[in-house]
């Protein structure tokens, strides 16, 4: 690191200016991203802070690590704590402080309590523990939130100076011995992920999802975090599509579970085979999630164990259930409201099968909900929005509960480094809660942890909740622990909807793609004995309407279209077979067709005929049941009221009269020659009878005359 005098002078001037600004608590202007430490060669990470708030006597212990990220060896490395003198006392100032440049001066180092690290080779890491007596803190001791930082300084081949070579920062509150109110904090833990599927409906990249449930995986760590909560309340915010996908992985990831019938000559028996099992683990295999490694027994076992453990946790926690697939409700309009209704039904099915009680919830990824979407929300839905730095009171309107999460608290602590470690998030929650108590605010502090958050180690989890055990803060679940402001009893709610929020809405084509596959799902509902096929198609349709699809709406739409095309290709194996040409003499007659089920699932179908002339009609037979790979013959009676050659189409149809499979198209030639023959014959007979009758009458008259 070059350390010319000009650079040192510039740094000193910058630091002096920053110190003047920070003298007004938390008002330093950010100069760059708060999680970017620039070229600091020594990376400092805070691991633990005990206690989590400044006590009135005793000491504070800070532990962490220093890692040499440069290619040089650093010698005589020391770490020093420092604090700000005056506290931060407002939420706005706290947000500004969290965004300040990591190099901004926030206070003076406590040189007398520093610790020596020694020499660090490139890539080497060392732990440190600093104990700071409260009496030695250079603070005003006024109530509020203080900066707490650790600086690392050392010597490299260019020498040493007073500029920090590495740093880490966080917040720590100081509260009066007696407080008049308590901060009510609701911790919301999201369980969500983008679930992609292959064309046959299998979970794409199932291996990655399975690994997330293994010890050390993201979902496993989230569950461990929840289990470490102890007596503290947490609220699960669940997308049931994730739970569903993990169950599929545990069962082998067979996808829709539909394939062509096995090889061999199908029988002519129309008797259906025994109904196949609806257990996905017994269905014919798919491709285990498409490209990538296939699932192992260990993968399936990890997914199964995680599901069992999570179910137990959810049954004893408050659960908010998103519409299946995290449907982007702001993009749904009244015309496509059936998609949202279907998503709620799927969510209810997934959780009720696990005996988990849940409340319907909406949690837009950008924190905004389109005002027009409020009319689509069912009664007793919880809408979790973000306050975006502006105070909002909870509102209940038309049976829907609108709550506002703190956008500051869930953003974590200040940089440099990861701002959303368990320590940084805990200290930010405490800081926000402390300011609420000092302000006398009675609004709930709702903290929604980041959607892609990965919790820390088991020790970090336990320290997180232990640090929240302070007398001026309590945790409570959502939504039961939050009451609406009694002054807000209007039948309508006014929601923030900036122009920027509209830019991310899903295109109309995505909704149409979802509707198309959902219609196909309804077609299969009365076709198969296996209800899992219909359910798989309906869940796959919602991929195009998911909030995750906002980033790549075209890819999501193509994914749904591919699944629909694959399903239609499979249904084409249901065939109506027969001759290409039929002759009807006399205007009526019988013909025979065959229905072949080329799938590995039993089906129930009827036949529907349609001719290019309405005077050509065929009788409608009763519905028939066909086992997997079987064929049945059906005898139909045709009647023609017109003469000529006509085209007739016979299709297999469901009980709801939806055509499926490959139809039979043939030509019918009709004539009236037979009818004319009988008319002539009957006419001749009538004339003959009349002539005979006339002859008899003439003979009778002749006899009378001779008598």
XYZ file of C-alpha atoms in Angstrom:
707
model
C 0.000 0.000 0.000
C 1.531 3.341 -1.088
C 1.573 5.956 1.590
C 2.861 9.214 0.175
C 2.628 12.333 2.231
C 0.059 13.807 -0.115
C -2.194 10.802 0.421
C -1.758 11.067 4.173
C -2.570 14.763 4.131
C -5.634 14.157 1.980
C -6.793 11.417 4.318
C -6.314 13.663 7.326
C -8.304 16.475 5.746
C -11.041 14.058 4.718
C -11.114 12.557 8.185
C -11.372 15.979 9.812
C -14.254 16.917 7.552
C -15.978 13.605 8.222
C -15.483 14.045 11.958
C -17.197 17.425 11.788
C -20.116 15.829 10.057
C -20.322 12.817 12.353
C -20.336 15.172 15.299
C -23.989 15.473 14.324
C -24.901 11.850 15.090
C -25.400 9.673 12.061
C -25.428 12.540 9.553
C -22.285 11.633 7.628
C -22.879 11.640 3.891
C -22.220 8.261 2.231
C -19.425 8.413 -0.317
C -19.646 4.812 -1.551
C -21.440 1.546 -0.881
C -21.406 0.765 2.801
C -20.443 -2.859 2.254
C -17.371 -1.986 0.196
C -14.225 -1.715 2.276
C -12.186 -0.501 -0.649
C -8.588 -1.722 -0.649
C -8.284 -2.435 3.073
C -5.711 -5.232 3.264
C -6.818 -6.411 6.710
C -10.397 -7.693 6.826
C -11.897 -7.316 10.294
C -15.018 -9.328 11.167
C -17.015 -8.969 14.360
C -18.149 -12.342 15.698
C -19.658 -11.555 19.092
C -20.580 -8.558 21.217
C -21.439 -9.106 24.888
C -23.585 -7.616 26.228
C -25.575 -6.416 23.241
C -26.337 -3.046 24.894
C -24.042 -0.794 26.906
C -24.448 -1.616 30.590
C -24.288 1.078 33.247
C -21.338 -0.660 34.821
C -19.116 -3.575 34.035
C -17.490 -4.099 30.671
C -18.135 -4.891 27.007
C -16.432 -7.793 25.281
C -15.848 -7.793 21.544
C -14.544 -10.843 19.697
C -13.742 -11.252 16.041
C -11.132 -12.125 13.445
C -8.541 -10.316 11.341
C -7.559 -11.779 7.982
C -4.732 -10.630 5.722
C -6.310 -10.300 2.271
C -3.204 -8.797 0.637
C -0.156 -10.420 -0.933
C 2.169 -8.837 1.630
C 3.074 -9.940 5.131
C 1.783 -7.614 7.847
C 3.695 -7.269 11.111
C 2.964 -5.755 14.482
C -0.794 -5.886 13.825
C -2.934 -4.397 16.603
C -6.691 -4.031 16.989
C -8.331 -1.135 18.833
C -11.969 -0.447 19.719
C -13.583 2.945 19.291
C -16.968 4.531 19.871
C -18.749 7.727 18.964
C -19.046 10.334 21.702
C -22.649 11.387 21.091
C -25.497 8.971 20.389
C -27.813 8.648 17.407
C -31.357 9.409 18.524
C -33.583 9.166 15.445
C -34.456 6.488 12.907
C -33.544 8.780 10.020
C -30.096 9.504 11.464
C -29.588 5.804 12.095
C -30.354 5.000 8.431
C -27.960 7.724 7.297
C -25.265 6.456 9.630
C -25.635 2.890 8.356
C -24.951 4.137 4.828
C -21.837 6.193 5.618
C -18.481 5.504 4.015
C -16.584 2.966 6.125
C -13.607 5.318 6.217
C -15.600 8.127 7.858
C -14.285 9.143 11.266
C -16.765 8.181 13.985
C -14.713 8.598 17.164
C -11.386 8.094 18.891
C -9.592 4.811 19.336
C -9.229 3.406 22.824
C -5.495 2.712 22.625
C -5.181 1.554 26.213
C -7.438 -1.479 25.670
C -6.080 -2.538 22.294
C -4.811 -6.047 21.601
C -1.746 -7.225 19.718
C -2.264 -9.712 16.871
C 1.353 -9.936 15.702
C 2.382 -11.062 12.224
C -0.071 -12.122 9.531
C 1.168 -13.823 6.365
C -0.894 -13.484 3.174
C -4.222 -15.277 3.708
C -3.593 -15.828 7.412
C -6.315 -15.236 9.972
C -6.182 -14.512 13.701
C -8.821 -14.216 16.406
C -9.038 -11.404 18.915
C -10.928 -10.608 22.098
C -11.161 -7.092 23.494
C -12.609 -6.268 26.903
C -13.576 -2.630 27.398
C -14.627 -1.346 30.844
C -17.700 0.862 30.566
C -15.876 3.510 32.600
C -13.206 3.723 29.863
C -15.676 4.330 27.038
C -15.317 7.793 25.551
C -19.051 8.439 25.287
C -21.444 11.082 26.627
C -23.508 8.367 28.392
C -26.687 9.951 27.051
C -29.435 7.465 26.002
C -29.355 6.532 22.342
C -27.420 4.443 19.856
C -23.642 4.640 19.661
C -21.136 3.566 17.087
C -18.886 0.679 18.086
C -15.986 -0.174 15.793
C -12.711 -2.097 15.723
C -9.712 -0.838 13.756
C -6.733 -2.952 12.736
C -3.356 -1.282 12.180
C -0.081 -2.856 11.168
C 3.218 -2.473 9.365
C 4.034 -3.667 5.862
C 7.056 -3.048 3.652
C 5.993 0.577 3.121
C 5.963 1.190 6.849
C 3.179 2.224 9.253
C 0.898 5.172 9.857
C -2.224 6.068 11.817
C -4.690 5.200 9.035
C -6.675 2.024 9.734
C -5.648 -0.907 7.554
C -8.880 -2.712 8.336
C -12.086 -1.947 10.192
C -15.482 -3.272 11.248
C -18.414 -1.259 12.618
C -21.750 -1.836 14.268
C -24.281 -0.117 16.554
C -24.829 -0.532 20.273
C -27.609 1.144 22.310
C -27.448 2.703 25.757
C -30.773 2.883 27.590
C -31.804 4.576 30.862
C -32.028 2.393 33.941
C -35.773 2.819 33.847
C -37.891 3.015 30.716
C -41.586 3.810 30.417
C -42.345 1.564 27.455
C -41.175 -1.580 25.728
C -40.340 -2.165 22.064
C -42.550 -4.882 20.564
C -40.529 -6.663 17.894
C -41.856 -9.234 15.431
C -39.179 -11.289 13.678
C -40.348 -12.629 10.327
C -38.258 -15.431 8.838
C -38.881 -15.956 5.094
C -38.799 -19.466 3.661
C -38.729 -18.881 -0.066
C -36.759 -19.631 -3.211
C -37.289 -19.601 -6.943
C -38.439 -23.063 -8.006
C -37.705 -23.816 -11.651
C -38.992 -26.878 -13.488
C -38.047 -28.955 -16.498
C -40.485 -29.621 -19.341
C -41.803 -32.780 -17.637
C -42.522 -30.859 -14.424
C -39.549 -32.090 -12.395
C -37.705 -29.690 -10.091
C -34.798 -28.227 -12.034
C -31.430 -28.411 -10.281
C -32.880 -30.660 -7.623
C -29.369 -31.476 -6.404
C -28.819 -27.866 -5.359
C -32.116 -27.791 -3.490
C -31.270 -31.054 -1.734
C -27.894 -29.708 -0.638
C -29.555 -26.652 0.887
C -31.344 -29.007 3.293
C -28.146 -30.755 4.365
C -26.234 -29.597 7.475
C -24.590 -26.286 6.597
C -26.989 -25.619 3.719
C -29.028 -22.419 3.611
C -32.393 -23.975 4.454
C -30.820 -26.105 7.148
C -29.276 -23.019 8.739
C -32.578 -21.137 8.604
C -34.240 -23.978 10.464
C -31.425 -24.065 13.015
C -31.879 -20.315 13.534
C -35.585 -20.793 14.238
C -34.895 -23.676 16.613
C -32.401 -21.501 18.514
C -35.091 -18.895 19.250
C -36.111 -20.601 22.479
C -38.782 -18.527 24.203
C -38.462 -15.710 21.661
C -41.240 -15.546 19.082
C -40.584 -15.885 15.373
C -43.002 -15.932 12.457
C -42.400 -18.114 9.401
C -43.245 -16.433 6.087
C -43.592 -19.492 3.867
C -43.927 -20.053 0.160
C -45.508 -23.544 0.136
C -44.048 -24.133 -3.318
C -40.648 -24.530 -1.645
C -42.026 -27.092 0.806
C -43.691 -28.886 -2.098
C -40.472 -28.948 -4.141
C -38.453 -30.357 -1.229
C -41.079 -33.088 -0.809
C -40.693 -33.934 -4.494
C -36.927 -34.140 -4.070
C -37.401 -36.420 -1.057
C -39.650 -38.659 -3.179
C -37.232 -38.875 -6.109
C -38.282 -35.879 -8.224
C -40.429 -37.733 -10.755
C -42.082 -34.633 -12.160
C -45.635 -34.895 -13.457
C -45.331 -38.675 -13.327
C -46.765 -39.423 -16.756
C -45.170 -41.558 -19.472
C -46.033 -43.728 -22.440
C -47.329 -47.215 -21.736
C -44.783 -50.012 -21.592
C -43.730 -51.991 -24.627
C -45.869 -54.879 -25.821
C -49.101 -55.357 -27.642
C -51.940 -53.655 -25.773
C -54.922 -55.788 -24.934
C -58.401 -55.333 -26.368
C -59.800 -55.355 -22.856
C -61.628 -52.172 -21.945
C -61.578 -53.019 -18.241
C -59.408 -50.512 -16.428
C -56.416 -51.679 -14.483
C -56.093 -51.060 -10.776
C -55.661 -47.402 -9.932
C -51.973 -46.524 -9.717
C -50.520 -45.214 -6.512
C -50.619 -41.449 -6.062
C -47.416 -41.595 -4.039
C -44.860 -39.673 -6.146
C -42.127 -42.025 -4.961
C -43.862 -44.914 -6.758
C -44.491 -43.128 -10.017
C -42.299 -43.733 -13.062
C -39.106 -41.745 -12.884
C -38.366 -38.500 -14.664
C -34.952 -37.010 -15.247
C -34.199 -36.039 -11.635
C -34.435 -32.353 -12.300
C -32.905 -32.117 -15.759
C -29.250 -31.218 -16.376
C -26.841 -31.708 -13.518
C -26.027 -34.463 -11.024
C -28.790 -36.926 -10.242
C -30.178 -37.317 -6.761
C -28.591 -39.788 -4.379
C -30.153 -41.625 -1.460
C -28.343 -39.188 0.836
C -29.907 -36.227 -0.978
C -33.392 -37.652 -0.584
C -32.769 -38.543 3.042
C -31.575 -34.998 3.825
C -34.662 -33.475 2.194
C -36.948 -35.869 4.062
C -35.299 -35.138 7.409
C -35.419 -31.384 6.852
C -39.127 -31.574 6.041
C -39.806 -33.511 9.209
C -37.859 -31.047 11.352
C -39.328 -27.963 9.693
C -42.874 -29.298 10.016
C -42.346 -29.756 13.745
C -41.041 -26.191 14.023
C -43.886 -24.730 11.970
C -46.545 -26.498 14.031
C -45.330 -24.678 17.134
C -44.757 -21.303 15.463
C -46.840 -18.625 13.808
C -46.954 -19.223 10.055
C -47.844 -16.760 7.302
C -48.501 -18.546 3.999
C -47.865 -16.818 0.680
C -49.940 -17.767 -2.363
C -48.282 -20.819 -3.915
C -45.166 -19.862 -5.857
C -45.212 -16.370 -4.308
C -47.641 -15.065 -6.911
C -46.978 -11.425 -7.805
C -50.343 -10.119 -6.646
C -49.709 -6.593 -7.947
C -49.530 -8.020 -11.489
C -52.794 -9.975 -11.198
C -55.966 -8.317 -12.466
C -59.611 -9.259 -12.068
C -59.615 -11.150 -15.382
C -56.940 -13.529 -14.091
C -58.055 -13.623 -10.457
C -58.662 -17.384 -10.735
C -54.885 -17.831 -10.752
C -54.621 -16.211 -7.337
C -57.555 -18.231 -6.022
C -55.914 -21.421 -7.261
C -52.614 -20.426 -5.666
C -54.284 -20.007 -2.276
C -55.905 -23.443 -2.618
C -52.569 -25.059 -3.383
C -50.949 -23.332 -0.395
C -53.723 -24.539 1.882
C -53.351 -28.098 0.569
C -49.583 -28.214 1.120
C -49.748 -26.936 4.694
C -52.938 -28.715 5.756
C -51.418 -32.031 4.663
C -48.761 -31.347 7.297
C -51.294 -30.197 9.900
C -49.822 -26.699 9.867
C -52.158 -23.825 10.657
C -51.355 -20.696 8.650
C -52.697 -17.246 7.841
C -52.837 -16.053 4.238
C -50.244 -13.369 3.601
C -48.906 -11.116 0.871
C -45.338 -9.806 1.068
C -44.361 -7.960 -2.154
C -40.662 -8.226 -2.887
C -40.334 -4.460 -3.424
C -42.488 -3.647 -0.421
C -45.302 -2.067 -2.484
C -48.760 -3.433 -3.351
C -50.783 -2.126 -6.286
C -53.928 -0.422 -4.920
C -56.123 -2.270 -7.440
C -54.975 -5.603 -6.023
C -56.685 -4.965 -2.689
C -60.022 -6.066 -4.154
C -58.547 -9.513 -4.925
C -57.433 -10.285 -1.377
C -59.478 -12.764 0.638
C -60.770 -11.944 4.083
C -58.268 -12.213 6.965
C -55.219 -11.788 4.761
C -52.110 -10.185 6.229
C -50.347 -7.798 3.856
C -46.749 -7.192 4.860
C -45.361 -4.052 3.211
C -42.210 -2.013 3.822
C -42.201 1.409 5.423
C -39.386 2.648 3.098
C -38.187 4.901 5.868
C -41.587 6.530 6.431
C -43.598 5.775 9.557
C -46.882 3.942 8.923
C -49.547 2.772 11.311
C -51.084 -0.704 10.908
C -54.436 -0.558 9.130
C -57.317 -3.016 8.888
C -59.630 -2.527 5.915
C -62.287 -4.919 4.586
C -60.975 -7.690 6.783
C -57.414 -7.340 5.460
C -54.587 -6.419 7.831
C -51.919 -4.082 6.383
C -48.638 -4.073 8.308
C -45.355 -2.295 7.612
C -41.945 -3.855 8.145
C -38.932 -1.716 8.975
C -36.828 -1.288 5.839
C -33.973 -0.098 8.054
C -33.911 -3.010 10.473
C -33.848 -5.690 7.794
C -31.002 -3.942 5.935
C -28.649 -4.782 8.781
C -25.722 -2.868 10.141
C -23.102 -0.587 8.609
C -20.251 -1.671 6.357
C -17.641 -2.672 5.573
C -18.259 -6.384 5.112
C -21.466 -8.346 5.298
C -24.171 -6.096 6.723
C -26.593 -8.953 7.402
C -24.630 -11.228 9.698
C -26.538 -12.386 12.752
C -24.590 -9.901 14.879
C -25.192 -6.956 12.548
C -28.901 -7.717 12.202
C -29.320 -8.129 15.952
C -27.569 -4.849 16.732
C -29.668 -3.032 14.130
C -32.863 -4.469 15.604
C -31.782 -3.364 19.063
C -30.872 0.078 17.749
C -34.243 0.541 16.032
C -36.080 -0.743 19.102
C -34.144 1.536 21.433
C -34.998 4.612 19.381
C -38.676 3.613 19.324
C -38.681 3.309 23.108
C -36.941 6.662 23.570
C -39.427 8.289 21.189
C -42.362 6.752 23.042
C -43.582 5.021 19.875
C -46.216 2.318 20.349
C -46.006 1.045 16.754
C -44.779 -2.529 16.368
C -41.279 -3.020 15.024
C -41.622 -5.649 12.319
C -38.334 -7.046 11.058
C -38.448 -9.200 7.941
C -35.100 -10.898 7.554
C -33.664 -10.803 4.002
C -35.275 -13.233 1.554
C -31.944 -14.786 0.569
C -30.498 -14.625 4.066
C -28.177 -17.363 5.269
C -28.089 -17.632 9.036
C -24.851 -18.013 10.948
C -23.425 -20.835 12.992
C -25.199 -22.451 15.915
C -23.238 -20.236 18.300
C -24.139 -17.098 16.355
C -27.817 -18.078 16.403
C -27.880 -18.538 20.157
C -26.042 -15.248 20.676
C -28.567 -13.505 18.421
C -31.499 -14.394 20.646
C -29.550 -14.064 23.881
C -28.706 -10.504 22.865
C -32.383 -9.663 22.364
C -33.085 -10.566 25.984
C -33.086 -7.011 27.327
C -35.711 -5.522 29.680
C -36.906 -2.889 27.227
C -37.633 -5.217 24.266
C -39.958 -8.168 23.752
C -40.717 -10.364 20.751
C -44.185 -11.259 19.517
C -45.613 -13.182 16.565
C -47.509 -11.814 13.590
C -50.304 -10.968 13.067
C -51.910 -11.866 16.388
C -49.577 -9.668 18.380
C -50.269 -6.542 16.342
C -53.372 -4.439 16.635
C -54.629 -1.943 14.118
C -54.676 1.713 14.955
C -58.266 2.285 16.137
C -58.342 5.592 14.266
C -58.068 3.746 10.952
C -61.445 2.110 10.385
C -62.030 3.118 6.787
C -63.356 0.555 4.337
C -60.515 1.402 1.964
C -56.792 1.762 2.478
C -54.503 4.165 0.658
C -51.339 2.408 -0.421
C -48.077 3.922 -1.594
C -47.532 3.150 -5.276
C -44.677 5.125 -6.844
C -44.125 5.151 -10.588
C -40.981 3.071 -10.143
C -43.032 0.215 -8.666
C -45.049 -0.192 -11.871
C -41.933 -0.808 -13.946
C -41.450 -4.292 -12.565
C -44.961 -5.672 -13.144
C -45.255 -8.910 -15.076
C -46.354 -8.638 -18.715
C -49.810 -9.767 -19.788
C -48.299 -12.656 -21.770
C -47.116 -14.277 -18.546
C -50.633 -14.300 -17.145
C -51.990 -15.742 -20.390
C -49.365 -18.504 -20.389
C -50.334 -19.425 -16.835
C -54.033 -19.419 -17.723
C -53.415 -21.694 -20.714
C -51.610 -24.335 -18.675
C -54.180 -24.021 -15.897
C -56.970 -24.750 -18.412
C -55.092 -27.830 -19.544
C -54.823 -28.867 -15.901
C -58.606 -28.617 -15.546
C -58.948 -30.806 -18.636
C -56.917 -33.563 -17.017
C -58.880 -33.365 -13.767
C -61.619 -35.742 -14.951
C -59.375 -37.708 -17.298
C -56.966 -39.440 -14.912
C -57.458 -41.402 -11.751
C -54.255 -39.735 -10.501
C -55.125 -36.278 -9.108
C -51.408 -35.548 -8.706
C -51.088 -34.877 -12.438
C -53.607 -32.039 -12.316
C -51.993 -30.618 -9.200
C -48.528 -30.697 -10.789
C -49.758 -28.806 -13.843
C -51.522 -26.155 -11.779
C -48.480 -25.568 -9.604
C -46.232 -25.346 -12.678
C -48.548 -22.773 -14.284
C -47.885 -20.356 -11.415
C -44.190 -20.139 -12.311
C -45.114 -17.505 -14.911
C -46.916 -15.390 -12.295
C -44.322 -15.610 -9.512
C -42.641 -12.531 -8.086
C -39.389 -14.316 -8.953
C -40.383 -14.063 -12.632
C -40.013 -10.279 -12.533
C -36.288 -10.560 -13.213
C -36.726 -12.824 -16.254
C -40.398 -12.866 -17.292
C -39.697 -14.297 -20.752
C -37.731 -17.248 -19.344
C -40.521 -18.024 -16.885
C -43.107 -17.865 -19.658
C -41.069 -20.169 -21.901
C -40.701 -22.595 -19.009
C -44.491 -22.802 -18.601
C -45.044 -23.085 -22.360
C -42.565 -25.981 -22.545
C -44.432 -27.856 -19.818
C -47.733 -27.352 -21.648
C -46.280 -28.565 -24.946
C -44.803 -31.617 -23.248
C -48.157 -32.431 -21.658
C -50.036 -32.062 -24.951
C -47.481 -34.330 -26.592
C -48.153 -36.957 -23.942
C -51.933 -36.639 -24.314
C -51.539 -37.226 -28.049
C -50.954 -40.880 -27.123
C -54.695 -41.172 -26.477
C -55.890 -42.097 -29.964
C -59.181 -42.815 -31.692
C -58.539 -45.371 -34.466
C -60.656 -46.552 -37.390
C -61.050 -46.680 -41.166
C -60.476 -43.661 -43.401
C -63.620 -44.116 -45.499
C -67.154 -45.241 -44.674
C -70.075 -45.826 -47.069
C -73.629 -45.421 -45.803
C -76.222 -46.721 -48.219
C -79.755 -45.940 -47.317
C -78.707 -43.001 -45.083
C -77.770 -44.957 -41.928
C -75.563 -47.740 -40.730
C -73.115 -48.909 -38.072
C -69.396 -48.346 -37.829
C -66.723 -49.462 -35.356
C -63.870 -47.395 -33.902
C -61.179 -48.187 -31.345
C -59.894 -46.014 -28.497
C -56.276 -46.617 -27.523
C -54.757 -45.367 -24.244
C -51.032 -45.141 -24.953
C -50.230 -43.768 -21.493
C -49.151 -45.495 -18.300
C -52.148 -44.133 -16.382
C -55.773 -45.258 -16.438
C -58.150 -42.824 -18.117
C -61.896 -42.307 -18.478
C -63.091 -40.911 -21.799
C -66.164 -40.559 -23.959
C -66.469 -39.943 -27.689
C -67.685 -36.848 -29.465
C -68.360 -36.697 -33.202
C -68.553 -33.684 -35.438
C -69.313 -33.575 -39.188
C -68.992 -30.786 -41.717
C -72.768 -31.124 -42.284
C -75.106 -31.055 -39.260
C -77.357 -33.587 -41.050
C -74.692 -36.230 -40.426
C -75.044 -37.522 -36.875
C -73.539 -40.344 -34.822
C -74.817 -41.776 -31.575
C -72.949 -40.784 -28.407
C -71.710 -43.838 -26.521
C -71.265 -44.156 -22.780
C -67.942 -43.200 -21.205
C -65.380 -45.977 -21.124
C -62.538 -46.665 -18.729
C -59.216 -47.708 -20.161
C -56.317 -49.103 -18.198
C -52.736 -48.178 -18.974
C -51.809 -49.257 -22.508
C -55.234 -50.772 -23.233
C -57.542 -50.477 -26.249
C -61.344 -50.742 -26.498
C -63.678 -50.995 -29.505
C -66.863 -48.956 -29.684
C -69.778 -49.501 -32.077
C -71.514 -46.337 -33.278
C -74.701 -45.833 -35.268
C -74.588 -43.186 -37.995
C -77.464 -41.413 -39.692
C -77.200 -39.227 -42.771
C -79.844 -36.746 -43.818
C -77.830 -35.553 -46.803
C -76.332 -37.135 -49.911
C -72.649 -36.831 -50.784
C -69.159 -37.164 -49.262
C -68.641 -35.566 -45.861
C -65.790 -35.286 -43.336
C -66.385 -36.575 -39.809
C -64.125 -36.149 -36.756
C -64.406 -38.406 -33.709
C -62.517 -37.204 -30.617
C -61.909 -38.623 -27.180
C -63.373 -36.279 -24.587
C -63.396 -35.928 -20.816
C -66.539 -35.892 -18.692
C -66.494 -32.115 -19.091
C -66.484 -32.503 -22.885
C -62.896 -31.312 -23.340
C -61.260 -32.971 -26.346
C -58.002 -34.808 -25.642
C -55.540 -36.829 -27.647
C -55.428 -37.612 -31.351
C -58.856 -37.694 -33.062
C -60.001 -39.891 -35.940
C -60.837 -38.001 -39.121
C -62.546 -39.940 -41.920
C -64.863 -39.461 -44.908
C -68.460 -40.688 -45.166
C -70.221 -41.260 -48.495
C -74.006 -41.368 -48.297
C -76.658 -42.090 -50.959
C -80.495 -42.418 -51.154
C -80.568 -45.347 -53.648
C -81.821 -47.824 -51.080
C -84.557 -45.453 -49.943
C -85.792 -44.856 -53.534
C -85.839 -48.608 -54.157
C -88.094 -49.199 -51.180
C -90.299 -46.288 -52.134
C -90.728 -47.758 -55.630
C -91.310 -51.211 -54.182
C -93.870 -49.951 -51.711
C -95.556 -47.877 -54.424
C -95.719 -50.896 -56.736
C -97.231 -52.996 -53.965
C -99.830 -50.352 -53.320
C -100.728 -50.223 -57.032
C -100.850 -54.026 -57.177
C -103.169 -54.141 -54.190
C -105.417 -51.514 -55.774
C -105.523 -53.437 -59.064
C -106.335 -56.689 -57.299
C -109.030 -54.963 -55.274
C -110.500 -53.477 -58.467
C -110.479 -56.868 -60.195
C -112.218 -58.519 -57.270
C -114.831 -55.813 -57.163
C -115.491 -56.189 -60.926
C -116.012 -59.961 -60.549
C -118.392 -59.447 -57.691
C -120.477 -57.046 -59.774
C -120.476 -59.459 -62.731
C -121.854 -62.308 -60.563
C -124.613 -60.108 -59.245
C -125.726 -59.292 -62.765
C -125.929 -62.931 -63.831
C -127.833 -63.808 -60.706
